[in-house]
mmCIF file of C-alpha atoms in Angstrom:
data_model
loop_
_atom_site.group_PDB
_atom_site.id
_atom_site.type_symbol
_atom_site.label_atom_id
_atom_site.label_comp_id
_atom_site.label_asym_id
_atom_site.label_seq_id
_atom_site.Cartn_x
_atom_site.Cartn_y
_atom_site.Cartn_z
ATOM 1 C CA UNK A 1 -4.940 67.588 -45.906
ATOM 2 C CA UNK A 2 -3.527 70.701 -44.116
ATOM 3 C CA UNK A 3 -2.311 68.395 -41.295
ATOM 4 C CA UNK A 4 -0.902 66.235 -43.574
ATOM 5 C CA UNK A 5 1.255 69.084 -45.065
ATOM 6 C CA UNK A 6 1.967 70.021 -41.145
ATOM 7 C CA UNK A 7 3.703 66.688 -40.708
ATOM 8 C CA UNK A 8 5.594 66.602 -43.669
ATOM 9 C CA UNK A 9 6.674 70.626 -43.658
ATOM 10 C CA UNK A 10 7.936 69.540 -39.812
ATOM 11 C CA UNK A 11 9.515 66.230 -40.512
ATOM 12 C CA UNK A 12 11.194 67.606 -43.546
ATOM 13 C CA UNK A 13 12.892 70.664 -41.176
ATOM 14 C CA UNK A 14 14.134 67.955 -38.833
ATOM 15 C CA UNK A 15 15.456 66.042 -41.424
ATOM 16 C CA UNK A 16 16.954 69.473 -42.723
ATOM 17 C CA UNK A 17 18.304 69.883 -39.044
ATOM 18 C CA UNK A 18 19.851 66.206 -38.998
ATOM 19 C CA UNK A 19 21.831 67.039 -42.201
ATOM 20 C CA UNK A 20 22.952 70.419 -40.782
ATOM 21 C CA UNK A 21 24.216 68.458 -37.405
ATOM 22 C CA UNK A 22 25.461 65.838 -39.189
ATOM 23 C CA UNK A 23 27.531 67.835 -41.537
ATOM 24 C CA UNK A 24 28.971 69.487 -38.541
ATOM 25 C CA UNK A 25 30.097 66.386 -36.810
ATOM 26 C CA UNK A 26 31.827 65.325 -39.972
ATOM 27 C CA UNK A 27 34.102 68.672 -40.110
ATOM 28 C CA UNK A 28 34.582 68.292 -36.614
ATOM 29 C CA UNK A 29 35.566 64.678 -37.225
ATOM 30 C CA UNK A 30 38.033 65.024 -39.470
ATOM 31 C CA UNK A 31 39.191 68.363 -37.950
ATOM 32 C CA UNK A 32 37.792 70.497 -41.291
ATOM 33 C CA UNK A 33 35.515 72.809 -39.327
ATOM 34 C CA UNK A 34 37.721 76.260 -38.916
ATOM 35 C CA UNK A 35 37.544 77.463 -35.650
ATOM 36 C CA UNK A 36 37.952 81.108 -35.045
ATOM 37 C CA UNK A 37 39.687 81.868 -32.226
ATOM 38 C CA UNK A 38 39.292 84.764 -30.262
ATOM 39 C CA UNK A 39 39.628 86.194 -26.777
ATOM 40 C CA UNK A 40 36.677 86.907 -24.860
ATOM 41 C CA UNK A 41 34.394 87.854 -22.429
ATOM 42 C CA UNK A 42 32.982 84.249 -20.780
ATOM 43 C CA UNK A 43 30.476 86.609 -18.569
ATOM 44 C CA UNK A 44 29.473 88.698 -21.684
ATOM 45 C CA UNK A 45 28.812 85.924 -23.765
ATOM 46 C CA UNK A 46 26.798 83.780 -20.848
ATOM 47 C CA UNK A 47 25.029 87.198 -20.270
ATOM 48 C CA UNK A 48 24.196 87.454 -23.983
ATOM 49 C CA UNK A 49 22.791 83.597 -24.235
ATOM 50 C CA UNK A 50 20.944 83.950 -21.374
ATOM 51 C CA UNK A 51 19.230 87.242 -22.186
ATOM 52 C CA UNK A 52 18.266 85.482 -25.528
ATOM 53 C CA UNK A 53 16.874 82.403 -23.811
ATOM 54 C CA UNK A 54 14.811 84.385 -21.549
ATOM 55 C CA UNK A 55 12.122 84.602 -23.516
ATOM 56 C CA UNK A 56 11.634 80.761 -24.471
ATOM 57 C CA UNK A 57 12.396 79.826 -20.523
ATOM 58 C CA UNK A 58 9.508 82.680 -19.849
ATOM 59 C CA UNK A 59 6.996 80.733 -22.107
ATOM 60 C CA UNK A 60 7.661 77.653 -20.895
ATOM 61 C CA UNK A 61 7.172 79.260 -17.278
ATOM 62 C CA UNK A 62 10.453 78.807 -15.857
ATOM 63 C CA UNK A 63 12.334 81.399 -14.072
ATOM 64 C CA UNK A 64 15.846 81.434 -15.678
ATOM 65 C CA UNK A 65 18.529 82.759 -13.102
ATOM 66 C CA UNK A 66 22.219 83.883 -14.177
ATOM 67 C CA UNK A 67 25.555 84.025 -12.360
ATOM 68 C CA UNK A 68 28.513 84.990 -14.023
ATOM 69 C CA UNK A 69 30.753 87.717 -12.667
ATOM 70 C CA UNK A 70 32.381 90.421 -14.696
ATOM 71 C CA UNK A 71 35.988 89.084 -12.835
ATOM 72 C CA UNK A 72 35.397 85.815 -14.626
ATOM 73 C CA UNK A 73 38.487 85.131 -16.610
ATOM 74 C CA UNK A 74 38.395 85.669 -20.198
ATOM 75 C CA UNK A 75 38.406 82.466 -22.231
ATOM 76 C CA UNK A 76 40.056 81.869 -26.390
ATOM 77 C CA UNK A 77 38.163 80.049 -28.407
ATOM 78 C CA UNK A 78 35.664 80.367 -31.109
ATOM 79 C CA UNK A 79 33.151 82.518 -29.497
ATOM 80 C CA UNK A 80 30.262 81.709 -31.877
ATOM 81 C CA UNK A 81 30.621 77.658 -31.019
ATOM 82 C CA UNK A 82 31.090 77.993 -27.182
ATOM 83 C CA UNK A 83 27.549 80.521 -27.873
ATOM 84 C CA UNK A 84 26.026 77.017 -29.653
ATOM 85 C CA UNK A 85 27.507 74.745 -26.659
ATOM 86 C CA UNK A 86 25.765 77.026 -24.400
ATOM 87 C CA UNK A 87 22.499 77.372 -25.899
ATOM 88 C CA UNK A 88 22.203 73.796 -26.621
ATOM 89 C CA UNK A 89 22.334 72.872 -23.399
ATOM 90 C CA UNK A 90 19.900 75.744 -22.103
ATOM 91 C CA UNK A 91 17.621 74.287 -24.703
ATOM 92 C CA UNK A 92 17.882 71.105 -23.405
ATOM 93 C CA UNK A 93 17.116 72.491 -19.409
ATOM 94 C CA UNK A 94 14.454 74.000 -20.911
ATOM 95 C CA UNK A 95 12.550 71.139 -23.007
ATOM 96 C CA UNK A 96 13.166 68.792 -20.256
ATOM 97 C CA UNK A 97 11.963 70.907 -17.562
ATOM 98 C CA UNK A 98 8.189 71.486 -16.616
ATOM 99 C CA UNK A 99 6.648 74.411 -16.470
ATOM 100 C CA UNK A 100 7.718 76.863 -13.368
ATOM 101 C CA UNK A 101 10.854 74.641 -13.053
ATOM 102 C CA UNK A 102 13.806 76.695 -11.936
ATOM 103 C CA UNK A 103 17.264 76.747 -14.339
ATOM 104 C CA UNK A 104 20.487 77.959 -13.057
ATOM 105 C CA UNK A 105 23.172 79.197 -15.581
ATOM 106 C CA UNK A 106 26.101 79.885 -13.192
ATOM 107 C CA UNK A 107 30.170 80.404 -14.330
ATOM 108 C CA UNK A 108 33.474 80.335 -11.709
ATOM 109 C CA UNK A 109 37.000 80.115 -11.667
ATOM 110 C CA UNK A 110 37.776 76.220 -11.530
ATOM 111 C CA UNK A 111 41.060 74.984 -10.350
ATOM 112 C CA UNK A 112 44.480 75.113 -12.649
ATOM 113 C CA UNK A 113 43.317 77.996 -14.839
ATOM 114 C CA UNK A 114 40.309 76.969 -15.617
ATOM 115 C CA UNK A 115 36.705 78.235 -15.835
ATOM 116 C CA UNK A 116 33.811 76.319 -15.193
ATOM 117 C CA UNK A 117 30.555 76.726 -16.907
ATOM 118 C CA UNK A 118 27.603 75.034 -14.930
ATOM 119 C CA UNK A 119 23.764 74.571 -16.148
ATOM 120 C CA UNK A 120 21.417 73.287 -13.356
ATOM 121 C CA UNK A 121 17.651 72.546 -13.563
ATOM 122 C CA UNK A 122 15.153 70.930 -11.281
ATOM 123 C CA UNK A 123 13.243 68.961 -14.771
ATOM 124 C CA UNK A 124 12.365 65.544 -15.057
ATOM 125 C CA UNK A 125 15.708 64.501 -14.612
ATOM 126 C CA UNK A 126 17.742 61.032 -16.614
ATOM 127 C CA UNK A 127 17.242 57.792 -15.502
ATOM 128 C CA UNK A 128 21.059 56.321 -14.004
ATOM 129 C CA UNK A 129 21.185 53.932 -16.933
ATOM 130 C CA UNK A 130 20.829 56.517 -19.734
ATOM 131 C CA UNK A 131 23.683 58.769 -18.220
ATOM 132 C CA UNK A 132 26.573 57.003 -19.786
ATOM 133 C CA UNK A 133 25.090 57.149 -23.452
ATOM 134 C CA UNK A 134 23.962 60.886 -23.535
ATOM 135 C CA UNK A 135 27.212 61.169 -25.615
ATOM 136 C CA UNK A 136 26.464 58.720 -28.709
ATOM 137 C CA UNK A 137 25.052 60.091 -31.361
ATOM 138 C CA UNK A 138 21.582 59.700 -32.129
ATOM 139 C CA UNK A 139 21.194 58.822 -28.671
ATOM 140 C CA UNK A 140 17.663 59.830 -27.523
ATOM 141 C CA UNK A 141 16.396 59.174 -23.670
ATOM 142 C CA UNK A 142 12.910 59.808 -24.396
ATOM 143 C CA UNK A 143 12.046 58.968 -28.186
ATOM 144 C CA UNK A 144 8.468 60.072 -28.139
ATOM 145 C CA UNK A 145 9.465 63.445 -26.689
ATOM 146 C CA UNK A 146 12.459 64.373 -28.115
ATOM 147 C CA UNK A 147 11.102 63.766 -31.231
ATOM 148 C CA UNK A 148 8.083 65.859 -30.613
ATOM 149 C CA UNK A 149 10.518 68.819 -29.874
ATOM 150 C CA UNK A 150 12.547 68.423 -32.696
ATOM 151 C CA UNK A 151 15.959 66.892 -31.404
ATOM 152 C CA UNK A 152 18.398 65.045 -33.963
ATOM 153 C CA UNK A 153 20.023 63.609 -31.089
ATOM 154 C CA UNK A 154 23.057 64.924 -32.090
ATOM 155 C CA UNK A 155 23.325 68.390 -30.056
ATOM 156 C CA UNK A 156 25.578 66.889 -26.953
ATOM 157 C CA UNK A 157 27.799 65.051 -29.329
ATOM 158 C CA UNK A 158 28.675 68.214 -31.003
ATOM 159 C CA UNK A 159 28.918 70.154 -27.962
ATOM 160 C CA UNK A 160 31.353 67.117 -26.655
ATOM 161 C CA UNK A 161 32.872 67.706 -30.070
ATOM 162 C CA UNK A 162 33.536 71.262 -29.792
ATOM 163 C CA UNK A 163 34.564 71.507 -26.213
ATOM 164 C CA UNK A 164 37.695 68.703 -27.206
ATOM 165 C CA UNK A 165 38.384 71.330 -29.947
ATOM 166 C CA UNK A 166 38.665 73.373 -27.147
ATOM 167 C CA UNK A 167 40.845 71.395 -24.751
ATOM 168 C CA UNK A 168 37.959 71.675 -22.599
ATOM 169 C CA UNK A 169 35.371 68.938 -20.925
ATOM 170 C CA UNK A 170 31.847 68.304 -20.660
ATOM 171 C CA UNK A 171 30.021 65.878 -17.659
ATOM 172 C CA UNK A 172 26.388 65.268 -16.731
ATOM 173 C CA UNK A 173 25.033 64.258 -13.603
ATOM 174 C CA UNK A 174 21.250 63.967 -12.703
ATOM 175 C CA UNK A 175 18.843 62.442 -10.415
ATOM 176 C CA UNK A 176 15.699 61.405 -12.301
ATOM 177 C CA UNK A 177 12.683 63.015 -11.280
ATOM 178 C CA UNK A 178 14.389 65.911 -9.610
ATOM 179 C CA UNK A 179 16.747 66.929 -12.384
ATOM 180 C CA UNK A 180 20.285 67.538 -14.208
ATOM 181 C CA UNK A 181 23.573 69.513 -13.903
ATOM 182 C CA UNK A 182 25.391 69.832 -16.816
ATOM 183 C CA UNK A 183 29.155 71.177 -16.570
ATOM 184 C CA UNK A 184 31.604 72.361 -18.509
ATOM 185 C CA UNK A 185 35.019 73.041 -18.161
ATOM 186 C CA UNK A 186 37.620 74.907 -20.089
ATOM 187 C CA UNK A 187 40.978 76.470 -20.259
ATOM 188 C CA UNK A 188 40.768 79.956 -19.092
ATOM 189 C CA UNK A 189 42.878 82.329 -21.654
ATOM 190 C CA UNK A 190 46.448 82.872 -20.876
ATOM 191 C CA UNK A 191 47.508 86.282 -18.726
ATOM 192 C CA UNK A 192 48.215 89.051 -21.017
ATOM 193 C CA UNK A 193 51.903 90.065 -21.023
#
């Protein structure tokens, strides 16, 4: 009986989760979600996700490594949904990756005022075929697993979602069976007169 009441207390949070995401993508859809738009720090804030992903990389045994200098240029945008964009994908470098795998979050100046935000991993990698789709929604490489972690299948949508909010881009390439770099690429903020 108590396992029964396991299952249906952890299917009912991912079903709780799939309404939350889903609700998100609709106000992103139809351009109701506010954004708050700041200027900030892009090092501070990668700084600040990484230091609170340490601890889940650390459990999973994976050495997380971070580069992002303090001359990075500041970005505008809505600081807490670039945060979510980040995490997400750290999440995903994480879940994907086996234990004492190796992530990289790294950030540089891109070309035409840009910044460029990359997440690398040596984890099990994405077969060629699934590459393309890792945008739908609902879109799930490995069912069986990704539903054992909890995924709604929705996190890169939203993160594609949020990043067009932003003017910005994001592109995946992998290798499967020796893993994935995800990057991301947005405006950097305007000089300050």
């Amino acid at each position: 009986e108590k396992q029964f009441l396991g299952v249906i207390s952890s299917e009912s949070e991912r079903m709780a989760r799939i309404v939350t995401d889903l609700l998100t993508l609709s106000r992103l859809d139809y351009g109701r979600m506010e954004l708050r738009m700041t200027r900030f720090s892009l090092s501070a804030l990668l700084h600040k996700v990484a230091d609170a992903m340490k601890f889940t990389a650390e459990d999973s045994g994976h050495e997380l490594t971070v580069d992002a200098p303090d001359s990075l240029p500041e970005i505008t945008g809505d600081r807490e949904r670039i945060e979510q964009v980040v995490v997400n994908i750290l999440s995903n470098a994480v879940k994907y990756t086996s234990s004492g795998g190796h992530i990289r979050l790294a950030a540089c100046e891109g070309e035409k005022n840009t910044v460029r935000i990359t997440v690398q991993d040596d984890g099990i990698g994405i077969p060629a075929e699934d590459v393309p789709r890792l945008f739908e929604r609902f879109y799930r490489v490995d069912k069986a697993r990704s539903r054992e972690s909890g995924g709604t299948g929705l996190g890169l949508s939203i993160a594609q979602e949020i990043l067009n909010q932003h003017k910005g881009k994001i592109e995946i390439s992998s290798v499967y069976g020796e893993g994935t770099s995800v990057t991301i690429t947005m405006p950097a903020a305007l000089p300050q007169a």
